[in-house]
Amino acid sequence: MNRRTGGTAKSPTSTTPGGVVVVSPRGRLDLPAAPGLRKQLMDLIDAGHVRLVVDLSDVELIDSSGLGALVSSFEAARDGGGDLAIMSPRDQASLVLELTNVNRVLRTVASADSAFE
Amino acid sequence: MLETVSGPEMLGEVHQVLNDAWAQHINVPTAIRTSIATAAAEIAANIVQHADGGRPVPIRMEVEVHAHQVTVAFTDEGNPASVDLDALNLPDALAKGGRGLALASAVLERLSYHRDESGNHWTLQSRRFG
Protein backbone atom coordinates (compact mmCIF):
# COMPACT_ATOMS: atom_id res chain seq x y z
CA MET A 1 0.00 0.00 0.00
CA ASN A 2 1.24 3.46 -0.73
CA ARG A 3 0.82 6.74 1.08
CA ARG A 4 -1.73 8.12 -1.30
CA THR A 5 -4.88 9.04 0.58
CA GLY A 6 -7.21 9.48 -2.35
CA GLY A 7 -8.48 12.81 -1.06
CA THR A 8 -10.98 14.49 -3.29
CA ALA A 9 -9.50 13.29 -6.58
CA LYS A 10 -12.16 11.81 -8.82
CA SER A 11 -11.91 8.16 -9.71
CA PRO A 12 -11.55 7.31 -13.41
CA THR A 13 -14.81 6.48 -15.13
CA SER A 14 -15.76 4.84 -18.38
CA THR A 15 -19.06 4.03 -20.04
CA THR A 16 -19.82 0.74 -21.73
CA PRO A 17 -21.64 0.61 -25.10
CA GLY A 18 -24.70 -0.48 -23.12
CA GLY A 19 -24.61 2.71 -21.05
CA VAL A 20 -23.25 1.25 -17.81
CA VAL A 21 -20.94 3.68 -16.05
CA VAL A 22 -17.87 2.05 -14.51
CA VAL A 23 -16.15 3.92 -11.69
CA SER A 24 -12.66 2.72 -10.75
CA PRO A 25 -11.34 4.03 -7.42
CA ARG A 26 -7.69 3.39 -6.64
CA GLY A 27 -5.57 2.88 -3.55
CA ARG A 28 -7.37 3.01 -0.25
CA LEU A 29 -11.10 3.52 -0.08
CA ASP A 30 -11.06 4.68 3.53
CA LEU A 31 -12.04 7.59 5.76
CA PRO A 32 -10.31 10.31 3.68
CA ALA A 33 -11.33 8.89 0.30
CA ALA A 34 -14.87 7.61 0.90
CA PRO A 35 -16.69 10.98 0.83
CA GLY A 36 -15.19 11.78 -2.60
CA LEU A 37 -16.33 8.50 -4.10
CA ARG A 38 -19.76 8.86 -2.53
CA LYS A 39 -20.15 12.34 -4.03
CA GLN A 40 -18.94 11.16 -7.42
CA LEU A 41 -21.44 8.30 -7.46
CA MET A 42 -24.28 10.48 -6.18
CA ASP A 43 -23.54 13.10 -8.85
CA LEU A 44 -23.72 10.40 -11.51
CA ILE A 45 -27.02 9.13 -10.13
CA ASP A 46 -28.43 12.67 -9.92
CA ALA A 47 -27.46 13.11 -13.58
CA GLY A 48 -29.48 10.01 -14.47
CA HIS A 49 -26.68 7.47 -14.65
CA VAL A 50 -28.29 4.86 -12.45
CA ARG A 51 -26.66 1.75 -13.89
CA LEU A 52 -23.31 1.69 -12.16
CA VAL A 53 -20.44 -0.68 -11.59
CA VAL A 54 -17.66 0.09 -9.12
CA ASP A 55 -14.49 -1.67 -10.21
CA LEU A 56 -12.52 -2.53 -7.06
CA SER A 57 -9.57 -4.13 -8.83
CA ASP A 58 -7.23 -1.26 -7.89
CA VAL A 59 -8.55 -0.84 -4.34
CA GLU A 60 -5.92 -2.04 -1.87
CA LEU A 61 -8.06 -1.55 1.18
CA ILE A 62 -11.67 -0.68 1.86
CA ASP A 63 -12.86 0.32 5.32
CA SER A 64 -16.26 0.84 6.88
CA SER A 65 -16.43 4.39 5.43
CA GLY A 66 -15.87 3.00 1.97
CA LEU A 67 -18.56 0.38 2.55
CA GLY A 68 -20.91 3.13 3.71
CA ALA A 69 -20.27 5.08 0.50
CA LEU A 70 -21.05 2.01 -1.62
CA VAL A 71 -24.19 1.14 0.33
CA SER A 72 -25.53 4.73 0.20
CA SER A 73 -24.90 4.91 -3.52
CA PHE A 74 -26.45 1.48 -4.07
CA GLU A 75 -29.66 2.63 -2.39
CA ALA A 76 -29.71 5.87 -4.37
CA ALA A 77 -29.23 3.97 -7.63
CA ARG A 78 -32.05 1.60 -6.70
CA ASP A 79 -34.29 4.52 -5.78
CA GLY A 80 -33.55 5.94 -9.21
CA GLY A 81 -34.66 2.75 -10.91
CA GLY A 82 -31.17 1.39 -11.48
CA ASP A 83 -28.61 -0.65 -9.63
CA LEU A 84 -25.03 -0.55 -8.44
CA ALA A 85 -22.81 -3.60 -8.57
CA ILE A 86 -19.16 -4.19 -7.82
CA MET A 87 -16.49 -5.93 -9.82
CA SER A 88 -13.12 -7.56 -9.14
CA PRO A 89 -12.71 -7.08 -5.40
CA ARG A 90 -9.30 -8.06 -4.06
CA ASP A 91 -8.94 -10.38 -1.08
CA GLN A 92 -9.20 -7.60 1.51
CA ALA A 93 -12.36 -6.16 -0.04
CA SER A 94 -13.90 -9.61 -0.39
CA LEU A 95 -13.19 -10.33 3.28
CA VAL A 96 -14.72 -7.05 4.42
CA LEU A 97 -17.78 -7.39 2.19
CA GLU A 98 -18.37 -10.90 3.49
CA LEU A 99 -17.82 -10.19 7.19
CA THR A 100 -20.21 -7.24 7.09
CA ASN A 101 -22.82 -9.09 4.99
CA VAL A 102 -22.75 -6.25 2.48
CA ASN A 103 -22.10 -8.92 -0.14
CA ARG A 104 -25.72 -9.99 0.38
CA VAL A 105 -27.01 -6.74 -1.10
CA LEU A 106 -24.22 -5.60 -3.41
CA ARG A 107 -23.89 -7.91 -6.37
CA THR A 108 -20.41 -8.81 -7.58
CA VAL A 109 -20.43 -9.06 -11.37
CA ALA A 110 -17.92 -10.65 -13.70
CA SER A 111 -17.91 -7.73 -16.12
CA ALA A 112 -19.60 -4.37 -16.61
CA ASP A 113 -21.12 -5.55 -19.85
CA SER A 114 -22.84 -8.48 -18.18
CA ALA A 115 -23.95 -6.56 -15.09
CA PHE A 116 -27.32 -5.49 -16.43
CA GLU A 117 -28.16 -8.19 -18.91
CA MET B 1 6.46 3.31 16.00
CA LEU B 2 4.48 6.34 14.94
CA GLU B 3 3.92 9.52 16.90
CA THR B 4 1.69 12.01 15.17
CA VAL B 5 -1.48 14.04 15.48
CA SER B 6 -4.84 12.58 14.55
CA GLY B 7 -6.31 13.67 11.24
CA PRO B 8 -7.22 12.19 7.87
CA GLU B 9 -3.59 12.17 6.70
CA MET B 10 -2.77 9.91 9.63
CA LEU B 11 -4.31 6.95 7.80
CA GLY B 12 -1.49 6.95 5.25
CA GLU B 13 1.08 7.04 8.04
CA VAL B 14 -0.57 4.09 9.77
CA HIS B 15 -0.35 1.94 6.64
CA GLN B 16 3.23 3.02 6.04
CA VAL B 17 4.21 1.89 9.54
CA LEU B 18 2.56 -1.48 8.90
CA ASN B 19 4.27 -1.86 5.54
CA ASP B 20 7.62 -1.10 7.17
CA ALA B 21 6.90 -3.81 9.76
CA TRP B 22 6.01 -6.36 7.08
CA ALA B 23 9.21 -5.53 5.18
CA GLN B 24 11.19 -6.41 8.31
CA HIS B 25 9.15 -9.51 9.12
CA ILE B 26 8.51 -11.31 5.87
CA ASN B 27 7.23 -14.38 7.75
CA VAL B 28 3.94 -12.69 8.63
CA PRO B 29 1.29 -14.36 6.44
CA THR B 30 -0.66 -12.28 3.97
CA ALA B 31 -3.96 -13.04 5.70
CA ILE B 32 -2.60 -11.65 8.97
CA ARG B 33 -1.29 -8.51 7.22
CA THR B 34 -4.70 -8.02 5.66
CA SER B 35 -6.52 -8.45 8.95
CA ILE B 36 -4.23 -6.10 10.83
CA ALA B 37 -4.42 -3.44 8.09
CA THR B 38 -8.21 -3.73 8.09
CA ALA B 39 -8.50 -3.43 11.86
CA ALA B 40 -5.87 -0.67 12.17
CA ALA B 41 -7.69 1.38 9.53
CA GLU B 42 -10.89 1.17 11.57
CA ILE B 43 -9.32 2.03 14.91
CA ALA B 44 -7.33 4.91 13.42
CA ALA B 45 -10.46 6.22 11.68
CA ASN B 46 -12.37 5.93 14.94
CA ILE B 47 -9.72 8.00 16.72
CA VAL B 48 -9.71 10.62 13.95
CA GLN B 49 -13.50 10.96 14.12
CA HIS B 50 -14.19 10.62 17.83
CA ALA B 51 -11.10 11.14 20.01
CA ASP B 52 -11.88 14.77 20.72
CA GLY B 53 -15.03 15.39 18.74
CA GLY B 54 -12.97 15.23 15.54
CA ARG B 55 -10.31 17.70 16.70
CA PRO B 56 -6.64 16.67 16.35
CA VAL B 57 -5.14 14.88 19.35
CA PRO B 58 -1.65 13.42 19.88
CA ILE B 59 -1.54 9.76 18.99
CA ARG B 60 0.99 6.97 19.18
CA MET B 61 1.02 3.68 17.34
CA GLU B 62 3.30 0.74 18.08
CA VAL B 63 3.58 -2.48 16.13
CA GLU B 64 5.04 -5.59 17.71
CA VAL B 65 5.66 -8.66 15.60
CA HIS B 66 6.02 -11.74 17.77
CA ALA B 67 6.77 -15.28 16.61
CA HIS B 68 3.09 -16.20 16.27
CA GLN B 69 1.13 -12.98 16.61
CA VAL B 70 1.13 -9.31 15.65
CA THR B 71 0.06 -6.69 18.16
CA VAL B 72 -0.74 -3.08 17.34
CA ALA B 73 -1.26 -0.58 20.14
CA PHE B 74 -2.80 2.86 19.65
CA THR B 75 -2.73 5.48 22.37
CA ASP B 76 -4.58 8.75 21.93
CA GLU B 77 -4.99 11.68 24.26
CA GLY B 78 -8.60 12.30 23.36
CA ASN B 79 -11.73 12.05 25.45
CA PRO B 80 -12.68 8.68 26.91
CA ALA B 81 -14.35 6.42 24.38
CA SER B 82 -17.75 5.09 25.41
CA VAL B 83 -17.61 1.67 23.82
CA ASP B 84 -18.50 -1.80 24.96
CA LEU B 85 -16.28 -4.09 22.95
CA ASP B 86 -18.08 -7.12 24.37
CA ALA B 87 -21.34 -6.01 22.80
CA LEU B 88 -20.34 -5.24 19.23
CA ASN B 89 -22.91 -6.14 16.64
CA LEU B 90 -22.70 -5.60 12.94
CA PRO B 91 -25.59 -3.49 11.67
CA ASP B 92 -27.86 -4.47 8.79
CA ALA B 93 -26.24 -4.88 5.41
CA LEU B 94 -27.87 -1.63 4.24
CA ALA B 95 -26.76 0.50 7.21
CA LYS B 96 -24.87 3.66 6.26
CA GLY B 97 -22.40 3.28 9.12
CA GLY B 98 -21.72 1.70 12.50
CA ARG B 99 -19.60 -1.19 11.22
CA GLY B 100 -16.12 0.00 12.13
CA LEU B 101 -15.39 -1.50 15.53
CA ALA B 102 -17.36 -4.67 14.86
CA LEU B 103 -15.39 -5.18 11.67
CA ALA B 104 -12.09 -4.59 13.46
CA SER B 105 -13.07 -7.06 16.15
CA ALA B 106 -14.17 -9.65 13.59
CA VAL B 107 -10.76 -9.84 11.91
CA LEU B 108 -8.75 -10.04 15.15
CA GLU B 109 -8.24 -12.58 17.89
CA ARG B 110 -8.87 -9.79 20.36
CA LEU B 111 -9.60 -6.07 20.35
CA SER B 112 -9.34 -4.37 23.71
CA TYR B 113 -9.67 -0.88 25.08
CA HIS B 114 -8.80 0.73 28.35
CA ARG B 115 -8.56 4.24 29.63
CA ASP B 116 -6.00 5.65 32.06
CA GLU B 117 -4.43 9.00 32.90
CA SER B 118 -2.38 8.98 29.69
CA GLY B 119 -5.39 8.53 27.44
CA ASN B 120 -7.20 5.88 25.45
CA HIS B 121 -5.41 2.61 24.77
CA TRP B 122 -6.54 0.35 21.96
CA THR B 123 -4.83 -3.02 21.56
CA LEU B 124 -5.22 -5.11 18.44
CA GLN B 125 -4.08 -8.72 18.64
CA SER B 126 -4.00 -10.73 15.43
CA ARG B 127 -4.96 -14.33 15.10
CA ARG B 128 -2.06 -16.69 15.72
CA PHE B 129 0.08 -17.97 12.88
CA GLY B 130 3.10 -20.11 12.20
XYZ file of C-alpha atoms in Angstrom, chain A:
117
model
C 0.000 0.000 0.000
C 1.242 3.460 -0.727
C 0.820 6.739 1.077
C -1.734 8.122 -1.304
C -4.881 9.043 0.576
C -7.214 9.475 -2.350
C -8.480 12.811 -1.062
C -10.982 14.491 -3.288
C -9.498 13.288 -6.582
C -12.157 11.808 -8.818
C -11.913 8.162 -9.712
C -11.552 7.311 -13.406
C -14.812 6.481 -15.129
C -15.760 4.839 -18.379
C -19.060 4.030 -20.035
C -19.824 0.738 -21.734
C -21.639 0.608 -25.096
C -24.696 -0.482 -23.120
C -24.610 2.708 -21.050
C -23.250 1.249 -17.815
C -20.937 3.683 -16.046
C -17.874 2.051 -14.513
C -16.145 3.922 -11.691
C -12.661 2.724 -10.752
C -11.342 4.027 -7.420
C -7.687 3.387 -6.645
C -5.569 2.878 -3.554
C -7.374 3.010 -0.253
C -11.105 3.522 -0.077
C -11.056 4.679 3.525
C -12.039 7.589 5.763
C -10.305 10.314 3.683
C -11.334 8.892 0.298
C -14.867 7.615 0.896
C -16.688 10.982 0.826
C -15.186 11.784 -2.596
C -16.334 8.497 -4.098
C -19.763 8.863 -2.535
C -20.152 12.338 -4.034
C -18.940 11.164 -7.421
C -21.443 8.296 -7.455
C -24.281 10.480 -6.177
C -23.544 13.095 -8.845
C -23.721 10.401 -11.514
C -27.024 9.130 -10.127
C -28.435 12.672 -9.924
C -27.458 13.108 -13.583
C -29.485 10.015 -14.474
C -26.676 7.470 -14.655
C -28.289 4.863 -12.450
C -26.665 1.748 -13.891
C -23.309 1.692 -12.161
C -20.435 -0.684 -11.592
C -17.660 0.091 -9.116
C -14.492 -1.672 -10.209
C -12.520 -2.530 -7.061
C -9.566 -4.133 -8.834
C -7.231 -1.261 -7.893
C -8.547 -0.836 -4.341
C -5.917 -2.043 -1.875
C -8.057 -1.546 1.177
C -11.666 -0.677 1.862
C -12.857 0.320 5.324
C -16.263 0.843 6.878
C -16.428 4.391 5.433
C -15.873 2.996 1.968
C -18.556 0.382 2.554
C -20.907 3.133 3.710
C -20.271 5.080 0.500
C -21.045 2.010 -1.619
C -24.194 1.142 0.329
C -25.529 4.728 0.200
C -24.900 4.907 -3.520
C -26.453 1.481 -4.073
C -29.656 2.634 -2.393
C -29.710 5.871 -4.373
C -29.231 3.974 -7.630
C -32.050 1.597 -6.702
C -34.292 4.522 -5.777
C -33.549 5.944 -9.215
C -34.658 2.755 -10.910
C -31.171 1.385 -11.477
C -28.605 -0.647 -9.628
C -25.028 -0.546 -8.443
C -22.811 -3.603 -8.572
C -19.161 -4.192 -7.815
C -16.494 -5.929 -9.823
C -13.120 -7.562 -9.141
C -12.711 -7.084 -5.396
C -9.301 -8.065 -4.063
C -8.943 -10.383 -1.077
C -9.204 -7.604 1.512
C -12.355 -6.156 -0.039
C -13.900 -9.612 -0.386
C -13.186 -10.325 3.279
C -14.716 -7.047 4.422
C -17.778 -7.393 2.190
C -18.366 -10.899 3.492
C -17.819 -10.194 7.193
C -20.215 -7.237 7.094
C -22.823 -9.091 4.989
C -22.749 -6.245 2.482
C -22.095 -8.916 -0.143
C -25.717 -9.988 0.381
C -27.010 -6.740 -1.096
C -24.219 -5.598 -3.414
C -23.888 -7.911 -6.372
C -20.413 -8.807 -7.584
C -20.433 -9.056 -11.369
C -17.917 -10.646 -13.698
C -17.906 -7.725 -16.119
C -19.599 -4.368 -16.605
C -21.121 -5.555 -19.853
C -22.836 -8.477 -18.177
C -23.946 -6.561 -15.092
C -27.316 -5.488 -16.431
C -28.160 -8.191 -18.905
